[in-house]
């Protein structure tokens, strides 16, 4: 490989980049390469998406992204097509941002990334570098993707082409904001390939670009940080279920534990959602199986978190029973559908799971989420406003800790509800001392009580 040539065109911005997959991650990535001064060939298989992007239209809800799309299309720094052959032949760096979802039976699905690897191999010529940003297990690049590319291209990694992993660590809803803040991890098939890609990312981001020794190590870093989070959330969910039974307020316990300098607070809730945490463990579990190891803690943490929507359903049933009502035919006000606070995103949202359970139990739901006003989602439509969702309600359930829910005027809203005012606060956002007198209240890890 002629590394000097690649480093020259990185420096002079003459390098051309192809980005495969123009979704929540690929589009921002492609636009940031273009914004950094590189010519970008954006590739996707969704022809409708390609036409929308050519017209500067995107439905990805990332603040700041539409403006960058507009500027980069106008400046002709980016093109969109499904012509992967042209893109591979006419790009020096090829970035992979295609889906690697975990299927219903909890197994990573690598169909898309293998498809792209096949296409890259077929049209690859020497002296190019492939960067994988998609979430994969620590062994996937070295044992699956690289062999496919070598087989299809009859080229040899490091001799003829380079490959590296730069796993995406974006925080959905803050991708543009975090672009220059969140450190990136780069692991190359050789040290010099890694160093070259570090230089490329340093041209397009002000964040720390941290090199590790291999693509697998880079993928392990990303999975470790996310699974660390998933396991710690599971621990707090377990404490919450236990303390609820012991009559101890878990919110008070976490506040107390947080006075210890090395306690890292995590918070119980209705479950763990989003595109990352619910899926990342299964990449590791799959690799562990290959070496006859069972990661018990990682597996059981997933089970604990996946059971939390059921726990919230039980809280609702108990709260209704406390006021002499049953769930069937009760009207439930559901506040929040997003998987986490202050974003418009229902990817693997625990709220959607709780709603599904409520509907299975034949409760009537009235949903309010300020990020989905009046929108039809699956088999329900979000209310047009907060007040409508309280009309004749038997129980109010908070499922997302949106900032808009922190200071609701319950003294007024409670007058619209049916009978005793019941709140199930699955995000533990409320201070019981500030809720209306006689409210029937419980949280996740906060016992059922009349205030
Ligand atoms: N969404 C997120 O917040 C995060 C996603 N990731 C990872 O980024 C990767 C991409 O995820 P998203 O962007 O969220 O997915 P997405 O579903 O939003 O976008 C994927 C895009 O790839 C296209 N595509 C599918 N197969 C293709 C193929 N064979 N060739 C070219 N394009 C193809 C689809 O048409 C779609 O436009 C995944 O591995 C995911 O785990 C990592 C961190 C965060
Ligand atoms: C690329 C990538 O994987 N980014 C991750 C992403 O996290 P994500 O958007 O999935 O949100 P998250 O804050 O980790 O929360 C995931 C889920 O877990 C729940 N959650 C989170 C923290 C907590 O203490 N308790 C809890 O129940 C959230 O409500 C949500 O349903 O963004 C996070 C961030 O940057 O805050 C980042 O730490 C994660 O690594």
Short mmCIF file of C-alpha atoms and ligand atoms in Angstrom, two decimals:
data_model
loop_
_atom_site.label_atom_id
_atom_site.label_comp_id
_atom_site.label_asym_id
_atom_site.label_seq_id
_atom_site.Cartn_x
_atom_site.Cartn_y
_atom_site.Cartn_z
CA UNK A 1 0.00 0.00 0.00
CA UNK A 2 1.08 3.57 -0.73
CA UNK A 3 0.28 5.14 2.67
CA UNK A 4 2.18 8.33 1.83
CA UNK A 5 -0.16 8.94 -1.13
CA UNK A 6 -3.23 8.43 1.05
CA UNK A 7 -1.89 10.76 3.72
CA UNK A 8 -1.15 13.39 1.07
CA UNK A 9 -4.72 13.36 -0.29
CA UNK A 10 -6.11 13.38 3.24
CA UNK A 11 -4.07 16.48 3.97
CA UNK A 12 -4.89 18.15 0.63
CA UNK A 13 -8.58 17.14 0.88
CA UNK A 14 -8.32 15.47 -2.53
CA UNK A 15 -9.40 12.17 -0.96
CA UNK A 16 -12.83 10.90 -2.03
CA UNK A 17 -15.10 9.08 0.43
CA UNK A 18 -17.92 6.64 -0.21
CA UNK A 19 -20.47 6.08 2.58
CA UNK A 20 -22.66 2.98 2.43
CA UNK A 21 -25.93 3.37 4.35
CA UNK A 22 -27.46 6.86 4.65
CA UNK A 23 -29.59 6.41 7.77
CA UNK A 24 -29.43 7.85 11.29
CA UNK A 25 -25.67 7.26 11.39
CA UNK A 26 -24.58 7.15 7.75
CA UNK A 27 -26.15 10.43 6.67
CA UNK A 28 -24.58 12.52 9.45
CA UNK A 29 -21.27 10.73 8.84
CA UNK A 30 -21.39 11.40 5.07
CA UNK A 31 -22.30 15.03 5.63
CA UNK A 32 -19.50 15.53 8.13
CA UNK A 33 -16.94 14.18 5.67
CA UNK A 34 -18.35 16.60 3.07
CA UNK A 35 -18.37 19.45 5.60
CA UNK A 36 -14.74 18.56 6.34
CA UNK A 37 -13.89 19.28 2.70
CA UNK A 38 -13.98 15.82 1.11
CA UNK A 39 -15.96 14.78 -1.95
CA UNK A 40 -18.50 12.20 -0.82
CA UNK A 41 -20.41 9.53 -2.72
CA UNK A 42 -23.42 8.65 -0.55
CA UNK A 43 -24.73 5.17 -1.34
CA UNK A 44 -27.96 3.52 -0.25
CA UNK A 45 -30.30 0.83 -1.56
CA UNK A 46 -33.42 2.84 -0.76
CA UNK A 47 -34.16 4.68 -4.02
CA UNK A 48 -36.87 6.84 -2.43
CA UNK A 49 -34.41 7.96 0.23
CA UNK A 50 -31.84 8.80 -2.44
CA UNK A 51 -34.36 10.97 -4.31
CA UNK A 52 -35.37 12.73 -1.07
CA UNK A 53 -31.74 13.45 -0.24
CA UNK A 54 -31.10 14.86 -3.71
CA UNK A 55 -33.99 17.24 -2.98
CA UNK A 56 -32.32 18.07 0.38
CA UNK A 57 -35.11 16.32 2.31
CA UNK A 58 -34.41 14.20 5.39
CA UNK A 59 -36.75 12.71 8.01
CA UNK A 60 -33.91 12.06 10.44
CA UNK A 61 -34.69 14.10 13.55
CA UNK A 62 -31.19 15.36 14.37
CA UNK A 63 -30.93 19.07 15.24
CA UNK A 64 -28.61 20.82 12.78
CA UNK A 65 -28.60 18.05 10.18
CA UNK A 66 -31.04 19.56 7.62
CA UNK A 67 -28.96 22.73 7.40
CA UNK A 68 -25.76 20.76 6.73
CA UNK A 69 -27.57 18.62 4.14
CA UNK A 70 -28.78 21.75 2.40
CA UNK A 71 -25.30 23.31 2.31
CA UNK A 72 -23.49 20.17 1.15
CA UNK A 73 -25.93 19.44 -1.67
CA UNK A 74 -25.81 23.07 -2.81
CA UNK A 75 -22.00 23.01 -2.74
CA UNK A 76 -22.04 19.70 -4.65
CA UNK A 77 -19.68 18.16 -2.05
CA UNK A 78 -21.97 15.16 -1.77
CA UNK A 79 -23.88 13.02 -4.26
CA UNK A 80 -26.46 10.35 -3.54
CA UNK A 81 -27.04 7.19 -5.55
CA UNK A 82 -27.32 3.42 -5.46
CA UNK A 83 -24.42 3.08 -7.90
CA UNK A 84 -22.14 1.20 -5.52
CA UNK A 85 -19.79 0.12 -8.36
CA UNK A 86 -19.06 3.72 -9.33
CA UNK A 87 -18.63 4.72 -5.67
CA UNK A 88 -16.20 1.89 -4.87
CA UNK A 89 -14.16 2.46 -8.02
CA UNK A 90 -14.01 6.24 -7.52
CA UNK A 91 -13.39 6.52 -3.77
CA UNK A 92 -10.20 6.18 -1.74
CA UNK A 93 -11.99 5.49 1.55
CA UNK A 94 -15.20 3.46 1.87
CA UNK A 95 -17.23 3.88 5.07
CA UNK A 96 -19.78 1.24 6.10
CA UNK A 97 -22.84 2.47 8.05
CA UNK A 98 -25.43 -0.20 7.24
CA UNK A 99 -27.77 -1.85 9.75
CA UNK A 100 -26.57 -4.73 11.92
CA UNK A 101 -29.78 -5.36 13.85
CA UNK A 102 -30.30 -8.04 16.47
CA UNK A 103 -33.08 -10.32 15.27
CA UNK A 104 -36.15 -11.42 17.25
CA UNK A 105 -34.23 -14.48 18.46
CA UNK A 106 -31.47 -12.20 19.80
CA UNK A 107 -28.88 -13.00 17.12
CA UNK A 108 -26.98 -10.24 15.28
CA UNK A 109 -28.03 -10.01 11.64
CA UNK A 110 -25.03 -9.26 9.41
CA UNK A 111 -26.79 -9.66 6.05
CA UNK A 112 -26.43 -6.01 5.07
CA UNK A 113 -22.78 -5.64 6.10
CA UNK A 114 -21.85 -8.89 4.35
CA UNK A 115 -23.67 -7.66 1.23
CA UNK A 116 -21.67 -4.45 1.28
CA UNK A 117 -18.41 -6.35 1.90
CA UNK A 118 -19.17 -8.52 -1.13
CA UNK A 119 -19.83 -5.47 -3.31
CA UNK A 120 -16.71 -3.70 -2.05
CA UNK A 121 -14.57 -6.80 -2.73
CA UNK A 122 -15.97 -7.16 -6.23
CA UNK A 123 -14.95 -3.66 -7.34
CA UNK A 124 -12.04 -2.94 -5.01
CA UNK A 125 -8.69 -1.89 -6.44
CA UNK A 126 -5.44 -1.55 -4.48
CA UNK A 127 -4.58 1.29 -2.10
CA UNK A 128 -7.97 1.94 -0.57
CA UNK A 129 -9.13 1.82 3.07
CA UNK A 130 -12.47 0.51 4.34
CA UNK A 131 -13.84 1.96 7.60
CA UNK A 132 -16.59 0.13 9.42
CA UNK A 133 -18.79 2.30 11.69
CA UNK A 134 -21.59 -0.26 12.08
CA UNK A 135 -21.99 -2.08 15.40
CA UNK A 136 -20.47 -5.55 15.20
CA UNK A 137 -18.91 -8.06 17.58
CA UNK A 138 -15.19 -7.93 18.40
CA UNK A 139 -14.38 -10.74 15.94
CA UNK A 140 -16.63 -9.80 13.00
CA UNK A 141 -14.26 -7.57 11.00
CA UNK A 142 -11.25 -9.89 11.26
CA UNK A 143 -13.09 -13.21 10.83
CA UNK A 144 -16.04 -12.37 8.55
CA UNK A 145 -15.75 -9.04 6.73
CA UNK A 146 -12.06 -9.01 5.84
CA UNK A 147 -12.11 -12.58 4.44
CA UNK A 148 -15.13 -11.72 2.26
CA UNK A 149 -13.35 -8.69 0.83
CA UNK A 150 -10.10 -10.63 0.27
CA UNK A 151 -11.95 -13.50 -1.38
CA UNK A 152 -13.98 -11.27 -3.72
CA UNK A 153 -11.10 -8.95 -4.64
CA UNK A 154 -8.18 -11.42 -4.68
CA UNK A 155 -6.38 -8.67 -2.77
CA UNK A 156 -4.61 -9.04 0.58
CA UNK A 157 -5.38 -6.93 3.62
CA UNK A 158 -2.54 -4.57 4.57
CA UNK A 159 -0.60 -5.46 1.42
CA UNK A 160 -3.24 -4.14 -0.99
CA UNK A 161 -6.01 -2.54 1.10
CA UNK A 162 -6.62 -1.48 4.67
CA UNK A 163 -9.59 -1.98 6.94
CA UNK A 164 -10.43 -0.40 10.24
CA UNK A 165 -13.25 -0.03 12.72
CA UNK A 166 -14.45 3.29 14.04
CA UNK A 167 -17.59 2.20 15.92
CA UNK A 168 -20.29 4.81 16.14
CA UNK A 169 -20.80 6.26 19.63
CA UNK A 170 -23.34 8.91 18.66
CA UNK A 171 -26.01 9.93 21.14
CA UNK A 172 -29.27 9.97 19.15
CA UNK A 173 -30.68 13.49 19.23
CA UNK A 174 -27.24 15.05 19.72
CA UNK A 175 -25.23 13.60 16.80
CA UNK A 176 -24.33 16.96 15.25
CA UNK A 177 -23.81 18.62 18.66
CA UNK A 178 -21.54 15.77 19.80
CA UNK A 179 -19.58 15.48 16.54
CA UNK A 180 -16.73 17.62 17.89
CA UNK A 181 -17.12 16.47 21.51
CA UNK A 182 -17.41 12.67 21.78
CA UNK A 183 -14.06 10.90 21.38
CA UNK A 184 -13.76 8.39 18.55
CA UNK A 185 -12.07 5.01 18.74
CA UNK A 186 -10.07 3.85 15.70
CA UNK A 187 -8.60 0.36 15.30
CA UNK A 188 -6.80 -0.49 12.05
CA UNK A 189 -5.77 -3.78 10.39
CA UNK A 190 -2.23 -2.47 10.84
CA UNK A 191 -0.74 0.25 12.97
CA UNK A 192 -0.05 2.47 9.96
CA UNK A 193 -3.59 1.97 8.59
CA UNK A 194 -4.91 2.98 12.02
CA UNK A 195 -2.66 6.01 12.15
CA UNK A 196 -3.77 7.08 8.66
CA UNK A 197 -7.47 6.90 9.59
CA UNK A 198 -6.77 8.79 12.83
CA UNK A 199 -5.40 11.58 10.62
CA UNK A 200 -8.54 11.46 8.47
CA UNK A 201 -10.90 11.78 11.46
CA UNK A 202 -8.74 14.57 12.85
CA UNK A 203 -9.52 16.47 9.65
CA UNK A 204 -13.30 16.26 10.19
CA UNK A 205 -13.69 16.31 13.98
CA UNK A 206 -12.23 18.32 16.87
CA UNK A 207 -12.95 15.48 19.30
CA UNK A 208 -10.23 13.18 20.62
CA UNK A 209 -9.41 10.43 18.08
CA UNK A 210 -8.05 7.51 20.13
CA UNK A 211 -6.21 4.67 18.38
CA UNK A 212 -6.33 1.09 19.58
CA UNK A 213 -4.46 -1.85 18.09
CA UNK A 214 -7.06 -3.67 15.99
CA UNK A 215 -10.59 -3.33 14.55
CA UNK A 216 -11.76 -5.96 17.04
CA UNK A 217 -10.39 -3.95 19.95
CA UNK A 218 -12.23 -0.84 18.72
CA UNK A 219 -15.50 -2.79 18.55
CA UNK A 220 -14.84 -4.25 22.00
CA UNK A 221 -14.35 -0.73 23.42
CA UNK A 222 -17.74 0.44 22.15
CA UNK A 223 -19.54 -2.71 23.34
CA UNK A 224 -17.82 -2.62 26.74
CA UNK A 225 -18.93 0.96 27.46
CA UNK A 226 -22.52 0.24 26.42
CA UNK A 227 -22.84 -3.11 28.17
CA UNK A 228 -21.30 -1.57 31.29
CA UNK A 229 -24.22 0.86 31.15
CA UNK A 230 -26.83 -1.86 30.50
CA UNK A 231 -25.56 -4.01 33.41
CA UNK A 232 -25.50 -1.07 35.82
CA UNK A 233 -29.01 -0.07 34.86
CA UNK A 234 -30.07 -3.69 35.44
CA UNK A 235 -28.49 -3.58 38.89
CA UNK A 236 -30.48 -0.45 39.77
CA UNK A 237 -33.64 -2.05 38.39
CA UNK A 238 -33.02 -5.06 40.62
CA UNK A 239 -32.49 -2.82 43.65
CA UNK A 240 -35.69 -0.94 42.75
CA UNK A 241 -37.83 -4.07 42.67
CA UNK A 242 -36.33 -5.23 45.99
CA UNK A 243 -36.56 -1.86 47.79
CA UNK A 244 -40.17 -1.44 46.64
CA UNK A 245 -40.93 -4.61 48.59
CA UNK A 246 -38.91 -3.46 51.58
CA UNK A 247 -40.69 -0.09 51.63
CA UNK A 248 -37.43 1.76 50.93
CA UNK A 249 -37.43 4.64 48.41
CA UNK A 250 -34.79 3.75 45.78
CA UNK A 251 -34.60 7.40 44.61
CA UNK A 252 -33.56 8.41 48.12
CA UNK A 253 -31.05 5.56 48.24
CA UNK A 254 -29.42 6.60 44.92
CA UNK A 255 -29.21 10.22 46.10
CA UNK A 256 -27.59 9.00 49.30
CA UNK A 257 -25.17 6.64 47.52
CA UNK A 258 -24.23 9.46 45.13
CA UNK A 259 -22.55 11.25 48.02
CA UNK A 260 -19.78 8.58 47.77
CA UNK A 261 -17.06 9.81 45.44
CA UNK A 262 -16.79 6.58 43.43
CA UNK A 263 -20.48 5.68 43.14
CA UNK A 264 -21.59 5.93 39.50
CA UNK A 265 -25.37 6.57 39.64
CA UNK A 266 -27.66 4.80 37.23
CA UNK A 267 -31.41 4.90 37.47
CA UNK A 268 -34.23 2.34 37.46
CA UNK A 269 -37.05 2.74 34.99
CA UNK A 270 -39.54 1.01 32.69
CA UNK A 271 -36.77 -0.76 30.78
CA UNK A 272 -33.82 -0.05 28.48
CA UNK A 273 -34.53 1.13 24.95
CA UNK A 274 -32.78 2.69 22.00
CA UNK A 275 -30.79 1.37 19.04
CA UNK A 276 -27.74 0.47 21.12
CA UNK A 277 -28.06 -0.85 24.64
CA UNK A 278 -30.80 -3.45 24.04
CA UNK A 279 -28.78 -4.91 21.15
CA UNK A 280 -25.10 -4.54 22.04
CA UNK A 281 -24.96 -7.42 24.55
CA UNK A 282 -25.94 -9.93 21.89
CA UNK A 283 -22.87 -9.19 19.78
CA UNK A 284 -20.70 -10.13 22.75
CA UNK A 285 -22.87 -13.16 23.65
CA UNK A 286 -22.48 -14.47 20.09
CA UNK A 287 -18.68 -14.16 20.24
CA UNK A 288 -18.61 -15.74 23.71
CA UNK A 289 -20.44 -18.80 22.36
CA UNK A 290 -17.65 -19.25 19.80
CA UNK A 291 -15.16 -19.74 22.63
CA UNK A 292 -17.47 -21.81 24.86
CA UNK A 293 -17.92 -19.07 27.42
CA UNK A 294 -21.28 -18.05 28.93
CA UNK A 295 -21.38 -14.36 29.97
CA UNK A 296 -23.90 -14.89 32.77
CA UNK A 297 -23.96 -11.33 34.13
CA UNK A 298 -24.42 -9.76 30.68
CA UNK A 299 -27.21 -12.19 29.84
CA UNK A 300 -29.12 -11.91 33.09
CA UNK A 301 -28.83 -8.11 33.00
CA UNK A 302 -30.63 -8.13 29.65
CA UNK A 303 -33.34 -10.33 31.17
CA UNK A 304 -33.78 -7.98 34.14
CA UNK A 305 -34.06 -4.92 31.91
CA UNK A 306 -36.39 -6.66 29.46
CA UNK A 307 -38.70 -7.55 32.36
CA UNK A 308 -39.16 -3.97 33.54
CA UNK A 309 -42.13 -3.15 31.25
CA UNK A 310 -43.96 -6.10 32.89
CA UNK A 311 -43.00 -4.65 36.30
CA UNK A 312 -44.60 -1.32 35.32
CA UNK A 313 -47.78 -3.13 34.23
CA UNK A 314 -47.95 -4.78 37.67
CA UNK A 315 -47.51 -1.37 39.34
CA UNK A 316 -50.45 -0.01 37.33
CA UNK A 317 -52.65 -3.01 38.19
CA UNK A 318 -51.79 -2.71 41.90
CA UNK A 319 -52.44 1.06 41.91
CA UNK A 320 -55.85 0.62 40.26
CA UNK A 321 -56.74 -2.24 42.64
CA UNK A 322 -55.82 0.08 45.56
CA UNK A 323 -58.68 2.38 44.48
CA UNK A 324 -61.03 -0.51 43.78
CA UNK A 325 -60.61 -0.56 39.99
CA UNK A 326 -59.41 -3.20 37.54
CA UNK A 327 -57.24 -2.55 34.50
CA UNK A 328 -59.78 -3.86 32.01
CA UNK A 329 -61.81 -0.96 30.60
CA UNK A 330 -59.92 1.56 32.76
CA UNK A 331 -58.63 4.68 31.02
CA UNK A 332 -54.89 5.08 31.34
CA UNK A 333 -53.10 8.36 30.59
CA UNK A 334 -49.67 7.45 29.16
CA UNK A 335 -47.09 10.24 29.27
CA UNK A 336 -44.19 9.59 26.88
CA UNK A 337 -43.50 7.10 24.08
CA UNK A 338 -39.83 7.96 23.30
CA UNK A 339 -37.23 5.52 24.61
CA UNK A 340 -35.43 8.24 26.50
CA UNK A 341 -35.92 11.84 27.60
CA UNK A 342 -36.15 14.84 25.28
CA UNK A 343 -35.78 12.96 21.99
CA UNK A 344 -38.22 11.93 19.31
CA UNK A 345 -37.25 8.27 18.97
CA UNK A 346 -39.23 5.11 19.71
CA UNK A 347 -36.55 2.59 18.70
CA UNK A 348 -37.09 -0.39 21.03
CA UNK A 349 -38.90 1.94 23.41
CA UNK A 350 -39.95 0.38 26.74
CA UNK A 351 -42.94 2.74 26.67
CA UNK A 352 -44.19 0.99 23.55
CA UNK A 353 -43.92 -2.34 25.37
CA UNK A 354 -45.96 -1.06 28.33
CA UNK A 355 -48.58 0.32 25.92
CA UNK A 356 -48.74 -3.07 24.19
CA UNK A 357 -49.32 -4.80 27.55
CA UNK A 358 -52.03 -2.29 28.52
CA UNK A 359 -53.85 -2.88 25.26
CA UNK A 360 -53.57 -6.65 25.71
CA UNK A 361 -55.30 -6.19 29.09
CA UNK A 362 -58.07 -4.20 27.33
CA UNK A 363 -57.33 -0.90 29.03
CA UNK A 364 -58.17 2.28 27.16
CA UNK A 365 -55.02 4.39 26.58
CA UNK A 366 -54.77 8.15 26.05
CA UNK A 367 -51.18 8.94 25.06
CA UNK A 368 -49.41 12.28 25.25
CA UNK A 369 -45.83 12.87 24.06
CA UNK A 370 -44.88 16.43 23.02
CA UNK A 371 -42.47 15.00 20.44
CA UNK A 372 -45.24 13.00 18.72
CA UNK A 373 -48.22 15.41 18.96
CA UNK A 374 -51.30 14.04 17.10
CA UNK A 375 -49.19 11.36 15.37
CA UNK A 376 -50.45 7.86 14.64
CA UNK A 377 -48.03 5.28 16.03
CA UNK A 378 -48.94 1.65 15.38
CA UNK A 379 -52.54 1.16 16.52
CA UNK A 380 -52.96 4.38 18.51
CA UNK A 381 -52.85 8.12 17.90
CA UNK A 382 -51.05 10.47 20.27
CA UNK A 383 -53.29 13.18 21.73
CA UNK A 384 -53.31 16.67 20.32
CA UNK A 385 -52.53 18.08 23.75
CA UNK A 386 -51.76 17.18 27.36
CA UNK A 387 -55.19 18.05 28.75
CA UNK A 388 -57.09 15.77 26.38
CA UNK A 389 -55.00 12.82 27.53
CA UNK A 390 -56.17 13.37 31.15
CA UNK A 391 -59.89 13.36 30.33
CA UNK A 392 -61.73 10.86 32.53
CA UNK A 393 -58.44 9.06 33.29
CA UNK A 394 -58.25 6.37 35.99
CA UNK A 395 -54.45 6.35 36.20
CA UNK A 396 -51.59 8.55 34.91
CA UNK A 397 -48.41 6.63 33.92
CA UNK A 398 -45.11 8.42 33.21
CA UNK A 399 -43.00 6.32 30.83
CA UNK A 400 -40.50 8.88 29.46
CA UNK A 401 -38.72 11.51 31.53
CA UNK A 402 -39.23 14.34 29.04
CA UNK A 403 -38.43 17.73 30.57
CA UNK A 404 -41.99 18.81 29.70
CA UNK A 405 -43.36 16.42 32.33
CA UNK A 406 -41.43 17.74 35.30
CA UNK A 407 -43.68 20.68 36.22
CA UNK A 408 -47.19 19.68 35.23
CA UNK A 409 -50.07 21.47 36.94
CA UNK A 410 -51.56 18.39 38.59
CA UNK A 411 -53.78 20.53 40.85
CA UNK A 412 -55.68 21.44 37.71
CA UNK A 413 -55.18 18.30 35.61
CA UNK A 414 -56.43 16.01 38.43
CA UNK A 415 -59.88 17.61 38.17
CA UNK A 416 -60.27 16.05 34.72
CA UNK A 417 -59.60 12.53 35.98
CA UNK A 418 -62.11 9.93 37.12
CA UNK A 419 -62.23 9.49 40.89
CA UNK A 420 -59.04 9.30 42.98
CA UNK A 421 -55.90 10.78 41.36
CA UNK A 422 -53.47 7.93 40.63
CA UNK A 423 -49.88 8.35 39.37
CA UNK A 424 -47.47 5.55 38.38
CA UNK A 425 -44.15 7.33 37.92
CA UNK A 426 -41.90 4.76 36.18
CA UNK A 427 -39.09 7.32 35.87
CA UNK A 428 -39.29 8.48 39.51
CA UNK A 429 -39.26 12.10 38.36
CA UNK A 430 -41.63 13.50 41.00
CA UNK A 431 -41.04 14.71 44.54
CA UNK A 432 -43.96 13.24 46.50
CA UNK A 433 -44.07 16.33 48.73
CA UNK A 434 -44.99 18.47 45.73
CA UNK A 435 -47.86 16.32 44.44
CA UNK A 436 -51.51 17.06 45.34
CA UNK A 437 -52.71 15.76 48.72
CA UNK A 438 -54.45 12.37 48.56
CA UNK A 439 -52.66 11.42 45.32
CA UNK A 440 -52.19 7.66 45.05
CA UNK A 441 -48.54 7.42 44.01
CA UNK A 442 -45.91 4.79 43.25
CA UNK A 443 -42.69 4.64 41.26
CA UNK A 444 -40.18 1.98 40.20
CA UNK A 445 -38.63 1.27 43.58
CA UNK A 446 -41.01 3.65 45.39
CA UNK A 447 -43.83 1.90 47.22
CA UNK A 448 -47.55 2.50 46.59
CA UNK A 449 -48.90 5.12 49.00
CA UNK A 450 -51.60 7.74 49.53
CA UNK A 451 -49.80 11.11 49.86
N1 LIG B 1 -29.02 4.80 15.35
C1 LIG B 1 -28.11 5.03 16.27
O1 LIG B 1 -28.25 5.88 17.14
C2 LIG B 1 -26.84 4.22 16.28
C3 LIG B 1 -26.60 3.24 15.30
N2 LIG B 1 -25.42 2.57 15.33
C4 LIG B 1 -25.10 1.56 14.32
O2 LIG B 1 -25.02 2.19 13.02
C5 LIG B 1 -25.39 1.26 12.02
C6 LIG B 1 -26.44 1.89 11.14
O3 LIG B 1 -27.55 2.11 11.96
P1 LIG B 1 -28.61 3.25 11.60
O4 LIG B 1 -27.97 4.34 10.83
O5 LIG B 1 -29.32 3.57 12.86
O6 LIG B 1 -29.59 2.44 10.63
P2 LIG B 1 -30.76 3.04 9.71
O7 LIG B 1 -31.74 1.94 9.57
O8 LIG B 1 -31.18 4.36 10.24
O9 LIG B 1 -30.02 3.30 8.31
C7 LIG B 1 -29.43 2.26 7.59
C8 LIG B 1 -29.40 2.64 6.12
O10 LIG B 1 -28.66 1.64 5.42
C9 LIG B 1 -29.33 1.34 4.22
N3 LIG B 1 -28.91 0.01 3.78
C10 LIG B 1 -29.35 -1.18 4.22
N4 LIG B 1 -28.71 -2.17 3.58
C11 LIG B 1 -27.83 -1.58 2.73
C12 LIG B 1 -26.88 -2.06 1.78
N5 LIG B 1 -26.70 -3.38 1.59
N6 LIG B 1 -26.15 -1.15 1.07
C13 LIG B 1 -26.32 0.18 1.27
N7 LIG B 1 -27.20 0.70 2.14
C14 LIG B 1 -27.95 -0.18 2.85
C15 LIG B 1 -30.81 1.45 4.56
O11 LIG B 1 -31.57 1.65 3.38
C16 LIG B 1 -30.81 2.66 5.49
O12 LIG B 1 -30.99 3.86 4.77
C17 LIG B 1 -25.88 0.00 12.76
O13 LIG B 1 -24.84 -0.94 12.80
C18 LIG B 1 -26.17 0.51 14.17
O14 LIG B 1 -26.00 -0.50 15.15
C19 LIG B 1 -24.46 2.80 16.30
C20 LIG B 1 -24.70 3.73 17.27
C21 LIG B 1 -25.87 4.49 17.36
C1 LIG B 2 -23.51 4.91 20.14
C2 LIG B 2 -24.15 4.57 21.41
O1 LIG B 2 -24.25 3.42 21.72
N1 LIG B 2 -24.57 5.60 22.18
C3 LIG B 2 -25.33 5.30 23.35
C4 LIG B 2 -26.43 6.29 23.41
O2 LIG B 2 -27.26 5.81 24.39
P1 LIG B 2 -28.82 5.78 24.15
O3 LIG B 2 -29.21 6.86 23.23
O4 LIG B 2 -29.16 4.39 23.78
O5 LIG B 2 -29.38 6.20 25.54
P2 LIG B 2 -28.93 5.83 26.99
O6 LIG B 2 -28.84 7.12 27.71
O7 LIG B 2 -27.80 4.91 27.05
O8 LIG B 2 -30.27 5.05 27.49
C5 LIG B 2 -30.62 3.83 26.91
C6 LIG B 2 -31.89 3.39 27.63
O9 LIG B 2 -31.60 3.15 29.00
C7 LIG B 2 -32.47 3.91 29.83
N2 LIG B 2 -31.70 4.33 31.00
C8 LIG B 2 -30.57 5.07 30.84
C9 LIG B 2 -29.83 5.40 31.94
C10 LIG B 2 -30.24 4.98 33.22
O10 LIG B 2 -29.62 5.27 34.25
N3 LIG B 2 -31.38 4.24 33.34
C11 LIG B 2 -32.12 3.90 32.25
O11 LIG B 2 -33.15 3.24 32.39
C12 LIG B 2 -32.92 5.07 28.97
O12 LIG B 2 -34.18 5.55 29.39
C13 LIG B 2 -33.00 4.43 27.60
O13 LIG B 2 -34.23 3.77 27.43
O14 LIG B 2 -26.00 7.58 23.80
C14 LIG B 2 -25.46 7.60 25.12
C15 LIG B 2 -25.08 9.01 25.47
O15 LIG B 2 -24.23 9.56 24.79
O16 LIG B 2 -25.63 9.50 26.46
C16 LIG B 2 -24.20 6.75 25.07
O17 LIG B 2 -23.65 6.66 26.38
C17 LIG B 2 -24.51 5.34 24.62
O18 LIG B 2 -23.24 4.74 24.39
#
